mmCIF file of C-alpha atoms and ligand atoms in Angstrom:
data_model
loop_
_atom_site.group_PDB
_atom_site.id
_atom_site.type_symbol
_atom_site.label_atom_id
_atom_site.label_comp_id
_atom_site.label_asym_id
_atom_site.label_seq_id
_atom_site.Cartn_x
_atom_site.Cartn_y
_atom_site.Cartn_z
ATOM 1 C CA MET A 1 127.509 18.649 40.865
ATOM 2 C CA PRO A 2 129.137 21.799 40.181
ATOM 3 C CA THR A 3 132.401 21.824 42.065
ATOM 4 C CA PHE A 4 134.872 24.326 43.363
ATOM 5 C CA HIS A 5 137.353 23.446 40.373
ATOM 6 C CA ASP A 6 134.575 25.224 37.833
ATOM 7 C CA LEU A 7 135.599 28.253 39.580
ATOM 8 C CA ALA A 8 139.550 27.748 39.330
ATOM 9 C CA HIS A 9 139.899 29.944 36.542
ATOM 10 C CA ASP A 10 138.480 32.952 39.040
ATOM 11 C CA THR A 11 141.397 32.801 41.377
ATOM 12 C CA GLN A 12 140.221 35.396 43.545
ATOM 13 C CA LEU A 13 137.014 34.114 44.242
ATOM 14 C CA TYR A 14 138.330 30.412 44.452
ATOM 15 C CA GLU A 15 140.859 31.622 47.323
ATOM 16 C CA ILE A 16 138.132 33.044 49.361
ATOM 17 C CA LEU A 17 135.487 30.122 48.675
ATOM 18 C CA SER A 18 138.458 27.521 49.708
ATOM 19 C CA ARG A 19 139.193 29.884 52.694
ATOM 20 C CA GLU A 20 135.334 29.670 53.789
ATOM 21 C CA LEU A 21 135.590 25.936 53.142
ATOM 22 C CA ALA A 22 138.306 25.600 55.116
ATOM 23 C CA ARG A 23 137.375 28.061 58.012
ATOM 24 C CA GLN A 24 133.461 25.891 58.528
ATOM 25 C CA ARG A 25 135.385 22.617 58.470
ATOM 26 C CA LYS A 26 138.466 23.735 61.180
ATOM 27 C CA LYS A 27 136.236 25.711 63.490
ATOM 28 C CA LEU A 28 133.542 24.829 66.010
ATOM 29 C CA GLN A 29 130.373 26.550 64.553
ATOM 30 C CA MET A 30 128.206 27.469 67.856
ATOM 31 C CA ILE A 31 126.104 30.294 66.442
ATOM 32 C CA ALA A 32 122.802 29.197 67.186
ATOM 33 C CA SER A 33 121.144 30.319 64.183
ATOM 34 C CA GLU A 34 123.727 28.546 61.582
ATOM 35 C CA ASN A 35 124.221 24.624 60.206
ATOM 36 C CA TYR A 36 125.576 23.041 57.457
ATOM 37 C CA VAL A 37 123.567 21.719 55.124
ATOM 38 C CA SER A 38 123.602 18.294 53.101
ATOM 39 C CA MET A 39 125.282 17.826 50.020
ATOM 40 C CA ALA A 40 122.117 17.492 48.114
ATOM 41 C CA VAL A 41 121.031 20.865 49.668
ATOM 42 C CA LEU A 42 124.236 22.395 48.048
ATOM 43 C CA ALA A 43 123.727 20.732 44.643
ATOM 44 C CA ALA A 44 120.185 21.867 44.786
ATOM 45 C CA GLY A 45 121.372 25.760 45.432
ATOM 46 C CA ALA A 46 124.029 25.309 42.854
ATOM 47 C CA SER A 47 121.402 24.022 39.969
ATOM 48 C CA VAL A 48 120.162 25.207 36.558
ATOM 49 C CA PHE A 49 116.925 26.940 38.067
ATOM 50 C CA THR A 50 119.384 29.660 38.776
ATOM 51 C CA ASN A 51 118.742 30.862 35.471
ATOM 52 C CA LYS A 52 114.929 30.918 35.462
ATOM 53 C CA TYR A 53 112.487 33.842 35.791
ATOM 54 C CA ALA A 54 109.141 32.522 37.012
ATOM 55 C CA GLU A 55 107.466 35.561 38.682
ATOM 56 C CA GLY A 56 103.855 34.587 40.112
ATOM 57 C CA TYR A 57 102.979 31.464 41.336
ATOM 58 C CA PRO A 58 102.393 27.730 39.892
ATOM 59 C CA ASP A 59 99.754 28.125 36.695
ATOM 60 C CA HIS A 60 99.574 31.964 36.947
ATOM 61 C CA ARG A 61 103.263 32.916 35.480
ATOM 62 C CA TYR A 62 104.080 36.354 34.076
ATOM 63 C CA TYR A 63 106.863 34.286 31.673
ATOM 64 C CA GLY A 64 107.188 31.225 29.474
ATOM 65 C CA GLY A 65 108.748 28.145 29.962
ATOM 66 C CA CYS A 66 107.991 28.007 33.881
ATOM 67 C CA GLU A 67 106.424 24.063 33.754
ATOM 68 C CA ASN A 68 109.253 22.818 35.314
ATOM 69 C CA ALA A 69 109.219 25.699 38.044
ATOM 70 C CA ASP A 70 105.554 25.045 38.479
ATOM 71 C CA ASP A 71 106.596 21.369 39.393
ATOM 72 C CA LEU A 72 109.125 22.503 41.683
ATOM 73 C CA GLU A 73 106.870 25.024 43.603
ATOM 74 C CA ILE A 74 104.136 22.524 44.039
ATOM 75 C CA LEU A 75 106.438 19.851 45.183
ATOM 76 C CA THR A 76 108.232 22.284 47.945
ATOM 77 C CA GLN A 77 104.801 23.643 49.021
ATOM 78 C CA GLY A 78 103.599 20.063 49.521
ATOM 79 C CA ARG A 79 106.373 19.213 51.625
ATOM 80 C CA ALA A 80 106.295 22.412 53.821
ATOM 81 C CA ARG A 81 102.566 21.614 54.420
ATOM 82 C CA LYS A 82 103.039 18.142 55.297
ATOM 83 C CA LEU A 83 105.837 18.745 57.490
ATOM 84 C CA PHE A 84 103.984 21.356 59.660
ATOM 85 C CA GLY A 85 100.306 20.151 59.073
ATOM 86 C CA ALA A 86 99.832 23.946 57.662
ATOM 87 C CA GLU A 87 96.919 24.665 55.332
ATOM 88 C CA HIS A 88 99.025 26.744 52.832
ATOM 89 C CA ALA A 89 102.448 27.356 52.485
ATOM 90 C CA ASN A 90 104.520 30.375 50.271
ATOM 91 C CA VAL A 91 107.960 29.304 49.689
ATOM 92 C CA GLN A 92 109.041 32.289 47.835
ATOM 93 C CA PRO A 93 110.475 34.681 50.791
ATOM 94 C CA HIS A 94 113.949 35.262 49.975
ATOM 95 C CA CYS A 95 114.574 35.462 53.902
ATOM 96 C CA GLY A 96 112.884 35.709 57.098
ATOM 97 C CA SER A 97 112.681 39.614 56.835
ATOM 98 C CA SER A 98 110.792 39.217 53.970
ATOM 99 C CA ALA A 99 108.645 36.441 55.114
ATOM 100 C CA ASN A 100 107.873 38.685 57.978
ATOM 101 C CA MET A 101 107.381 41.781 55.861
ATOM 102 C CA ALA A 102 104.791 40.175 54.074
ATOM 103 C CA SER A 103 103.066 38.896 56.942
ATOM 104 C CA TYR A 104 102.680 41.908 58.294
ATOM 105 C CA PHE A 105 101.666 43.683 55.040
ATOM 106 C CA SER A 106 98.861 40.665 54.553
ATOM 107 C CA VAL A 107 97.151 41.894 57.608
ATOM 108 C CA LEU A 108 97.759 45.120 58.661
ATOM 109 C CA LYS A 109 97.917 48.778 57.274
ATOM 110 C CA PRO A 110 100.723 51.186 57.900
ATOM 111 C CA GLY A 111 100.137 52.698 61.407
ATOM 112 C CA ASP A 112 98.435 49.438 62.791
ATOM 113 C CA THR A 113 100.219 48.435 65.922
ATOM 114 C CA ILE A 114 102.769 45.387 66.686
ATOM 115 C CA LEU A 115 103.357 44.007 69.744
ATOM 116 C CA GLY A 116 106.546 42.136 69.774
ATOM 117 C CA MET A 117 108.952 40.857 72.014
ATOM 118 C CA ASN A 118 111.709 43.292 73.353
ATOM 119 C CA LEU A 119 114.745 42.863 71.254
ATOM 120 C CA THR A 120 116.767 43.239 74.564
ATOM 121 C CA HIS A 121 115.100 39.977 76.190
ATOM 122 C CA GLY A 122 115.498 38.054 72.873
ATOM 123 C CA GLY A 123 113.295 39.268 70.342
ATOM 124 C CA HIS A 124 114.131 39.927 66.771
ATOM 125 C CA LEU A 125 114.673 43.294 64.898
ATOM 126 C CA THR A 126 111.767 42.699 62.717
ATOM 127 C CA HIS A 127 109.478 42.083 65.608
ATOM 128 C CA GLY A 128 109.428 46.199 65.998
ATOM 129 C CA ALA A 129 112.732 47.524 66.700
ATOM 130 C CA PRO A 130 113.007 51.225 65.690
ATOM 131 C CA VAL A 131 115.786 50.328 63.328
ATOM 132 C CA SER A 132 113.791 47.870 61.132
ATOM 133 C CA PHE A 133 111.022 48.279 58.467
ATOM 134 C CA SER A 134 108.782 47.035 61.416
ATOM 135 C CA GLY A 135 109.405 49.928 63.681
ATOM 136 C CA LYS A 136 109.390 52.695 61.157
ATOM 137 C CA LEU A 137 105.978 51.804 59.266
ATOM 138 C CA PHE A 138 104.208 50.383 62.185
ATOM 139 C CA LYS A 139 103.393 51.391 65.966
ATOM 140 C CA THR A 140 105.156 49.284 68.068
ATOM 141 C CA ALA A 141 104.590 47.712 71.901
ATOM 142 C CA PHE A 142 106.838 45.312 73.438
ATOM 143 C CA TYR A 143 106.225 42.530 76.039
ATOM 144 C CA GLY A 144 109.729 40.586 77.721
ATOM 145 C CA VAL A 145 110.479 38.489 80.312
ATOM 146 C CA ARG A 146 110.284 38.553 83.806
ATOM 147 C CA LYS A 147 113.026 39.811 85.684
ATOM 148 C CA ASP A 148 113.001 37.226 88.628
ATOM 149 C CA THR A 149 112.642 33.814 86.265
ATOM 150 C CA GLU A 150 113.684 35.549 82.534
ATOM 151 C CA TYR A 151 110.899 33.310 81.287
ATOM 152 C CA ILE A 152 108.271 35.527 79.239
ATOM 153 C CA ASP A 153 106.123 37.471 81.327
ATOM 154 C CA TYR A 154 102.673 36.246 79.803
ATOM 155 C CA GLU A 155 100.981 38.493 82.734
ATOM 156 C CA ALA A 156 102.797 41.443 81.125
ATOM 157 C CA LEU A 157 101.812 40.599 77.814
ATOM 158 C CA ALA A 158 98.106 40.349 78.622
ATOM 159 C CA GLU A 159 98.025 43.656 80.393
ATOM 160 C CA ILE A 160 100.029 45.266 77.466
ATOM 161 C CA ALA A 161 97.779 43.740 74.695
ATOM 162 C CA GLU A 162 94.959 45.181 76.525
ATOM 163 C CA ARG A 163 96.206 48.641 77.043
ATOM 164 C CA VAL A 164 97.632 49.063 73.588
ATOM 165 C CA LYS A 165 94.987 46.610 71.349
ATOM 166 C CA PRO A 166 97.452 45.915 68.877
ATOM 167 C CA GLN A 167 96.597 44.701 65.549
ATOM 168 C CA ILE A 168 99.050 41.716 65.737
ATOM 169 C CA ILE A 169 101.076 39.923 68.378
ATOM 170 C CA VAL A 170 104.402 38.539 67.335
ATOM 171 C CA ALA A 171 105.533 35.468 69.393
ATOM 172 C CA GLY A 172 108.889 33.958 68.785
ATOM 173 C CA ALA A 173 112.685 35.138 69.233
ATOM 174 C CA SER A 174 116.079 34.951 68.406
ATOM 175 C CA SER A 175 118.112 34.318 72.090
ATOM 176 C CA TYR A 176 114.911 33.065 74.220
ATOM 177 C CA PRO A 177 116.241 29.458 75.402
ATOM 178 C CA ARG A 178 112.605 28.327 76.659
ATOM 179 C CA ILE A 179 109.606 26.680 75.429
ATOM 180 C CA ILE A 180 106.883 29.382 74.231
ATOM 181 C CA ASP A 181 103.278 29.043 75.428
ATOM 182 C CA PHE A 182 101.327 29.297 72.159
ATOM 183 C CA PRO A 183 97.632 28.920 73.314
ATOM 184 C CA LYS A 184 98.466 31.291 75.985
ATOM 185 C CA PHE A 185 99.435 33.897 73.475
ATOM 186 C CA ARG A 186 96.352 32.819 71.038
ATOM 187 C CA GLU A 187 94.407 33.605 74.135
ATOM 188 C CA VAL A 188 95.608 37.170 74.534
ATOM 189 C CA ALA A 189 95.098 37.669 70.870
ATOM 190 C CA ASP A 190 91.799 36.757 71.027
ATOM 191 C CA ARG A 191 90.904 38.861 74.054
ATOM 192 C CA CYS A 192 91.959 42.090 72.425
ATOM 193 C CA GLY A 193 90.871 40.844 68.611
ATOM 194 C CA ALA A 194 94.822 40.751 67.205
ATOM 195 C CA TYR A 195 95.837 38.375 64.715
ATOM 196 C CA LEU A 196 98.618 36.016 65.925
ATOM 197 C CA MET A 197 101.879 35.875 63.870
ATOM 198 C CA VAL A 198 104.366 33.261 65.213
ATOM 199 C CA ASP A 199 108.122 33.740 64.230
ATOM 200 C CA MET A 200 109.526 30.236 64.383
ATOM 201 C CA ALA A 201 112.857 30.951 62.631
ATOM 202 C CA HIS A 202 115.116 29.591 65.670
ATOM 203 C CA PHE A 203 113.166 26.519 66.514
ATOM 204 C CA SER A 204 111.213 25.427 63.246
ATOM 205 C CA GLY A 205 113.524 22.210 63.004
ATOM 206 C CA LEU A 206 112.459 21.318 66.638
ATOM 207 C CA VAL A 207 108.614 21.646 65.794
ATOM 208 C CA ALA A 208 109.185 19.819 62.450
ATOM 209 C CA ALA A 209 110.504 16.944 64.665
ATOM 210 C CA GLY A 210 107.833 17.323 67.466
ATOM 211 C CA LEU A 211 110.376 18.353 70.033
ATOM 212 C CA PHE A 212 108.850 21.960 70.404
ATOM 213 C CA PRO A 213 105.246 22.539 70.572
ATOM 214 C CA SER A 214 103.729 23.521 67.276
ATOM 215 C CA PRO A 215 102.641 27.159 66.480
ATOM 216 C CA VAL A 216 100.503 26.076 63.550
ATOM 217 C CA PRO A 217 97.645 24.787 64.994
ATOM 218 C CA HIS A 218 97.433 28.369 67.172
ATOM 219 C CA ALA A 219 98.430 31.091 64.997
ATOM 220 C CA ASP A 220 97.101 32.788 62.031
ATOM 221 C CA ILE A 221 100.513 33.193 60.394
ATOM 222 C CA VAL A 222 103.776 31.393 60.868
ATOM 223 C CA SER A 223 106.976 32.700 59.301
ATOM 224 C CA THR A 224 110.302 30.827 59.497
ATOM 225 C CA THR A 225 113.672 30.816 57.435
ATOM 226 C CA THR A 226 114.966 27.840 56.082
ATOM 227 C CA HIS A 227 118.671 27.679 57.394
ATOM 228 C CA LYS A 228 118.662 27.433 61.277
ATOM 229 C CA THR A 229 117.366 24.375 63.064
ATOM 230 C CA LEU A 230 115.792 23.180 59.783
ATOM 231 C CA ARG A 231 118.848 23.060 58.294
ATOM 232 C CA GLY A 232 118.204 24.378 54.526
ATOM 233 C CA PRO A 233 119.129 26.832 52.226
ATOM 234 C CA ARG A 234 119.026 30.824 53.558
ATOM 235 C CA GLY A 235 115.543 31.480 52.910
ATOM 236 C CA GLY A 236 112.368 32.152 54.159
ATOM 237 C CA MET A 237 108.993 30.643 54.194
ATOM 238 C CA ILE A 238 105.411 31.311 55.537
ATOM 239 C CA LEU A 239 102.670 29.134 56.703
ATOM 240 C CA CYS A 240 98.951 30.096 57.289
ATOM 241 C CA ARG A 241 95.358 29.214 57.517
ATOM 242 C CA LYS A 242 93.727 29.060 54.079
ATOM 243 C CA ASN A 243 91.853 32.107 54.566
ATOM 244 C CA LEU A 244 94.852 34.141 54.591
ATOM 245 C CA ALA A 245 96.708 32.487 51.594
ATOM 246 C CA LYS A 246 95.724 34.860 49.055
ATOM 247 C CA ALA A 247 96.614 37.663 51.076
ATOM 248 C CA VAL A 248 99.951 36.232 51.887
ATOM 249 C CA ASP A 249 100.956 35.461 48.258
ATOM 250 C CA GLU A 250 99.971 38.764 46.669
ATOM 251 C CA GLN A 251 102.335 40.305 49.623
ATOM 252 C CA ILE A 252 105.033 38.255 48.702
ATOM 253 C CA PHE A 253 104.779 38.832 45.092
ATOM 254 C CA PRO A 254 103.973 41.589 43.812
ATOM 255 C CA GLY A 255 103.832 43.179 46.920
ATOM 256 C CA ILE A 256 107.736 42.938 48.003
ATOM 257 C CA GLN A 257 109.197 40.383 46.151
ATOM 258 C CA GLY A 258 109.921 40.077 42.242
ATOM 259 C CA GLY A 259 110.829 36.650 40.638
ATOM 260 C CA PRO A 260 111.449 33.934 42.988
ATOM 261 C CA LEU A 261 114.608 32.373 43.670
ATOM 262 C CA LEU A 262 113.866 29.031 42.251
ATOM 263 C CA HIS A 263 117.301 27.469 42.685
ATOM 264 C CA VAL A 264 116.662 28.099 46.558
ATOM 265 C CA ILE A 265 113.621 27.097 46.428
ATOM 266 C CA ALA A 266 114.615 23.521 44.724
ATOM 267 C CA ALA A 267 117.232 23.520 48.221
ATOM 268 C CA LYS A 268 114.166 24.441 50.373
ATOM 269 C CA ALA A 269 112.461 21.110 48.754
ATOM 270 C CA VAL A 270 115.501 18.907 49.297
ATOM 271 C CA ALA A 271 115.891 19.984 52.939
ATOM 272 C CA LEU A 272 112.057 19.611 53.568
ATOM 273 C CA GLY A 273 112.068 16.039 52.375
ATOM 274 C CA GLU A 274 114.977 15.260 54.607
ATOM 275 C CA ALA A 275 113.259 16.740 57.520
ATOM 276 C CA LEU A 276 110.297 14.468 56.921
ATOM 277 C CA GLU A 277 112.788 11.565 57.102
ATOM 278 C CA PRO A 278 113.010 9.779 60.501
ATOM 279 C CA GLU A 279 116.738 10.483 61.141
ATOM 280 C CA PHE A 280 115.553 14.311 61.326
ATOM 281 C CA ILE A 281 113.967 13.312 64.815
ATOM 282 C CA ASP A 282 117.143 11.602 65.677
ATOM 283 C CA TYR A 283 119.159 14.510 64.925
ATOM 284 C CA GLN A 284 116.937 17.212 66.540
ATOM 285 C CA ARG A 285 116.657 14.986 69.573
ATOM 286 C CA GLN A 286 120.498 15.080 69.830
ATOM 287 C CA VAL A 287 120.721 18.572 69.092
ATOM 288 C CA LEU A 288 118.167 19.209 72.326
ATOM 289 C CA LYS A 289 120.755 16.602 74.631
ATOM 290 C CA ASN A 290 124.028 18.115 73.368
ATOM 291 C CA CYS A 291 122.399 21.714 74.350
ATOM 292 C CA GLN A 292 121.427 20.386 77.707
ATOM 293 C CA ARG A 293 124.776 18.957 78.053
ATOM 294 C CA LEU A 294 126.709 22.294 77.122
ATOM 295 C CA GLY A 295 124.169 24.157 79.644
ATOM 296 C CA THR A 296 125.198 21.574 82.306
ATOM 297 C CA HIS A 297 128.793 22.087 81.606
ATOM 298 C CA MET A 298 128.640 25.640 81.733
ATOM 299 C CA THR A 299 126.408 25.931 84.836
ATOM 300 C CA ASP A 300 129.107 23.412 86.758
ATOM 301 C CA ALA A 301 131.779 25.642 85.630
ATOM 302 C CA GLY A 302 130.248 28.694 87.760
ATOM 303 C CA TYR A 303 128.289 30.548 84.812
ATOM 304 C CA ARG A 304 124.932 31.599 84.997
ATOM 305 C CA LEU A 305 122.381 30.952 82.242
ATOM 306 C CA VAL A 306 120.046 33.476 81.418
ATOM 307 C CA SER A 307 116.718 31.422 82.817
ATOM 308 C CA GLY A 308 118.642 29.000 84.343
ATOM 309 C CA GLY A 309 119.089 26.696 81.446
ATOM 310 C CA THR A 310 117.490 25.706 78.293
ATOM 311 C CA ASP A 311 114.604 23.642 76.519
ATOM 312 C CA THR A 312 116.127 24.163 72.992
ATOM 313 C CA HIS A 313 119.167 24.385 70.732
ATOM 314 C CA LEU A 314 120.607 27.595 72.246
ATOM 315 C CA ILE A 315 121.964 28.731 75.573
ATOM 316 C CA LEU A 316 122.396 32.376 76.604
ATOM 317 C CA ILE A 317 125.421 32.940 79.014
ATOM 318 C CA ASP A 318 125.119 35.937 81.445
ATOM 319 C CA LEU A 319 128.812 37.113 81.428
ATOM 320 C CA ARG A 320 128.289 39.811 83.748
ATOM 321 C CA PRO A 321 129.385 37.520 86.832
ATOM 322 C CA SER A 322 132.355 36.606 85.417
ATOM 323 C CA GLY A 323 133.940 40.176 84.647
ATOM 324 C CA ILE A 324 134.063 39.923 80.669
ATOM 325 C CA ASN A 325 131.516 41.390 78.504
ATOM 326 C CA GLY A 326 130.187 39.651 75.315
ATOM 327 C CA GLN A 327 132.688 41.284 72.417
ATOM 328 C CA GLU A 328 135.532 40.156 74.230
ATOM 329 C CA ALA A 329 134.026 36.493 74.810
ATOM 330 C CA GLN A 330 133.285 36.616 71.095
ATOM 331 C CA THR A 331 137.011 37.583 70.312
ATOM 332 C CA ALA A 332 138.778 35.156 72.436
ATOM 333 C CA LEU A 333 136.643 32.147 71.072
ATOM 334 C CA ASP A 334 137.312 32.856 67.463
ATOM 335 C CA MET A 335 141.077 32.963 68.322
ATOM 336 C CA ALA A 336 140.212 29.909 69.938
ATOM 337 C CA GLY A 337 138.968 27.919 67.169
ATOM 338 C CA ILE A 338 134.946 28.760 68.175
ATOM 339 C CA THR A 339 132.794 30.786 66.361
ATOM 340 C CA ALA A 340 130.111 32.013 68.366
ATOM 341 C CA ASN A 341 128.166 35.790 68.739
ATOM 342 C CA ARG A 342 128.022 38.109 71.583
ATOM 343 C CA ASN A 343 124.191 38.852 72.732
ATOM 344 C CA VAL A 344 122.776 41.059 74.740
ATOM 345 C CA VAL A 345 120.874 40.035 78.070
ATOM 346 C CA PRO A 346 117.599 40.828 79.553
ATOM 347 C CA PHE A 347 117.746 44.072 81.648
ATOM 348 C CA GLU A 348 121.319 44.729 80.763
ATOM 349 C CA LYS A 349 122.695 48.249 80.077
ATOM 350 C CA GLU A 350 125.333 47.329 77.707
ATOM 351 C CA CYS A 351 125.098 48.479 74.005
ATOM 352 C CA PHE A 352 124.259 45.693 71.578
ATOM 353 C CA SER A 353 127.906 46.004 70.214
ATOM 354 C CA ILE A 354 129.653 45.203 73.516
ATOM 355 C CA ALA A 355 126.573 43.187 75.035
ATOM 356 C CA SER A 356 126.962 41.055 78.269
ATOM 357 C CA GLY A 357 125.829 37.784 76.911
ATOM 358 C CA LEU A 358 127.315 34.986 74.915
ATOM 359 C CA ARG A 359 124.497 32.782 73.035
ATOM 360 C CA LEU A 360 125.966 29.212 72.103
ATOM 361 C CA GLY A 361 123.706 26.495 70.125
ATOM 362 C CA THR A 362 124.457 23.037 69.029
ATOM 363 C CA PRO A 363 122.744 22.504 65.927
ATOM 364 C CA ALA A 364 125.837 22.441 63.612
ATOM 365 C CA LEU A 365 128.227 20.541 65.807
ATOM 366 C CA THR A 366 125.388 17.854 66.364
ATOM 367 C CA THR A 367 124.999 17.935 62.470
ATOM 368 C CA ARG A 368 128.974 17.184 62.443
ATOM 369 C CA GLY A 369 128.116 14.203 64.530
ATOM 370 C CA MET A 370 129.028 15.128 67.966
ATOM 371 C CA ILE A 371 127.221 13.833 71.149
ATOM 372 C CA GLU A 372 127.172 13.891 74.659
ATOM 373 C CA SER A 373 130.524 13.313 75.369
ATOM 374 C CA ASP A 374 132.124 15.412 72.601
ATOM 375 C CA ILE A 375 130.477 18.284 74.093
ATOM 376 C CA ASP A 376 131.864 17.962 77.534
ATOM 377 C CA VAL A 377 135.207 18.585 75.192
ATOM 378 C CA VAL A 378 133.860 21.206 73.478
ATOM 379 C CA GLY A 379 132.575 22.757 77.160
ATOM 380 C CA GLU A 380 136.233 22.407 78.341
ATOM 381 C CA PHE A 381 137.718 24.134 75.360
ATOM 382 C CA ILE A 382 135.133 27.032 75.579
ATOM 383 C CA VAL A 383 135.549 27.591 79.666
ATOM 384 C CA ASP A 384 139.449 27.516 78.981
ATOM 385 C CA ALA A 385 139.008 30.286 76.499
ATOM 386 C CA LEU A 386 136.533 32.201 78.194
ATOM 387 C CA ARG A 387 138.777 32.063 81.490
ATOM 388 C CA ASN A 388 141.705 33.422 79.512
ATOM 389 C CA VAL A 389 140.513 35.821 76.860
ATOM 390 C CA ARG A 390 143.485 38.342 77.282
ATOM 391 C CA ASN A 391 146.132 35.505 77.290
ATOM 392 C CA GLU A 392 146.739 35.067 73.386
ATOM 393 C CA SER A 393 149.428 32.247 73.507
ATOM 394 C CA ARG A 394 146.740 29.936 75.871
ATOM 395 C CA LEU A 395 143.869 30.883 73.033
ATOM 396 C CA ASN A 396 146.400 29.861 70.525
ATOM 397 C CA LYS A 397 147.394 26.533 72.143
ATOM 398 C CA ILE A 398 143.123 26.079 72.567
ATOM 399 C CA ARG A 399 143.005 26.338 68.611
ATOM 400 C CA MET A 400 145.213 23.966 67.920
ATOM 401 C CA ARG A 401 143.621 21.228 70.207
ATOM 402 C CA VAL A 402 140.341 22.547 68.579
ATOM 403 C CA GLU A 403 141.840 21.809 65.129
ATOM 404 C CA ASP A 404 143.073 18.322 66.174
ATOM 405 C CA PHE A 405 139.564 17.384 67.933
ATOM 406 C CA ILE A 406 137.368 18.942 64.900
ATOM 407 C CA GLN A 407 139.248 16.061 62.518
ATOM 408 C CA LYS A 408 137.020 13.551 64.099
ATOM 409 C CA PHE A 409 134.068 15.348 62.771
ATOM 410 C CA PRO A 410 134.818 15.779 59.198
ATOM 411 C CA ILE A 411 132.199 17.896 57.076
ATOM 412 C CA TYR A 412 131.901 18.205 53.181
ATOM 413 C CA PRO A 413 134.850 15.400 52.648
ATOM 414 C CA ASP A 414 133.649 15.407 48.749
ATOM 415 C CA LEU A 415 134.526 19.048 48.525
ATOM 416 C CA LYS A 416 137.838 19.766 47.296
ATOM 417 C CA GLY A 417 139.048 23.596 48.139
HETATM 418 N N1 LIG B 1 120.227 36.806 62.821
HETATM 419 C C1 LIG B 1 119.310 35.752 63.478
HETATM 420 C C2 LIG B 1 120.110 35.071 64.491
HETATM 421 O O1 LIG B 1 121.122 34.887 64.496
HETATM 422 O O2 LIG B 1 119.139 34.835 65.500
HETATM 423 C C3 LIG B 1 118.192 35.647 63.619
HETATM 424 O O3 LIG B 1 117.346 36.129 62.189
#
C-alpha cells in the first residue's frame, strides 16, 4: 500500500497531509456525517484503479482494458444489492449530490415539482433548496416538523402533497434525529401519484445493520452517500427497483458524469464487504448506545435536545436557552479539541452561518472504540467548553485533557505522518 513516505519529496503536500492526520488523531470528531474508514478502504482508494477510464457499465464500456473494472463494478454492485436487499444498485455516483441529481433526472422533467423536507427543519440542500440545482431546475414545496414535538408533521405532509401534487416526494434528512415513517411516506406518495425517493445518506449504516427501518421496500429510488454511518470512502450510490434501473444508469452516465472513479468504487466494495460482516452490526449498536448516552448527558446538564432526544447517530442541541449561538459553540469546541458543526434548529430566526443549534454525532468516536463510559467523559468536555465559550485559557486546558484522553483510542497507528 502506498504510504505518506511516497509523498516525502513533495514537502508542501507532505506537511499538509501530516497535519491533517494529526488533527484527525488528536481531536474528538463529532461531525455526525464523518467517520474513519478502515486501512483496507484507504488502501483500495489509493489503488491503481485511479489510472483507468471505464465510461459505461460492465460489458458496455467505451474503452479497452476494462475487464478488471467490470469485475470490480459487478462485485461492488452485488455487495450493495445484498447489503440493502435492493433489486438494482448504481455504484458510480461521485457524491450524494450527483446521486440525487441522477435520481431526479431519471423520473422528472425540468419544471416538475419536488416535495422535500425543509432545510431549516433538517432537510438537505439537494432536496429543493433555492441555492441548489434542485431548487433551480424544479418547482419545490416543503414539509417540516411539528412545532410542539419537532417530529415530522405527517398530517401536514399529506395536505401539502394533496395540494401541490408533486411528481416526487423526498424523505430523508441531515439533521433530523428520529426514525422516519417510510410506509407513511409511501401512502402519501401513492395518494398523489408521486414517486417516493429516500435519501438515506445519514443513516444508511444503521439501515445496513437493521437498526433503522429500511426504505428499500417502500421507495422507488434510494440514494445515499457511502462515507457517513456506512463508513466507506467519500462517494454516492443509488438503489432502485428494476423498472427504473435503466433510467437511473443513463442519468449517471452519460447523463451527468463521465468516467467512474474506479479507485473509489474499489473502496466502496471494501466498505460494503465490511458492512456485511456481523461486527458491523455490533459497531452500529454501539453508535446508537453512545448517542443515547450523549443525549442523556447533555439533557442532564440542562441542554434542550430538538425533539427531546434521538433514535439515531446524532443529536441536535438547541442552544438558545443557554444564551450562545451555534457559531460560538463550534468555535469554542474547536479550541477545546472537539470538532462539530453548527446547525439551524426548526423555526429559528438566525441565518445558517450563525445558527442556534449544534449537531453532534457518535459514528467516528465509536469507530475509535469508545463506549458509553467514554462518552460520559466526552460529554463533560463538551459541557465544560459550552459553559466557557469566551474563556480561552479554560478551552486550552480542556484541549490538553482531550489530547490526553484520546490517546487511549489510537487511529491509523500504522500510518506515519
Ligand atoms: N453535508 C452533509 C452533512 O454534514 O450532513 C450532508 O450531505
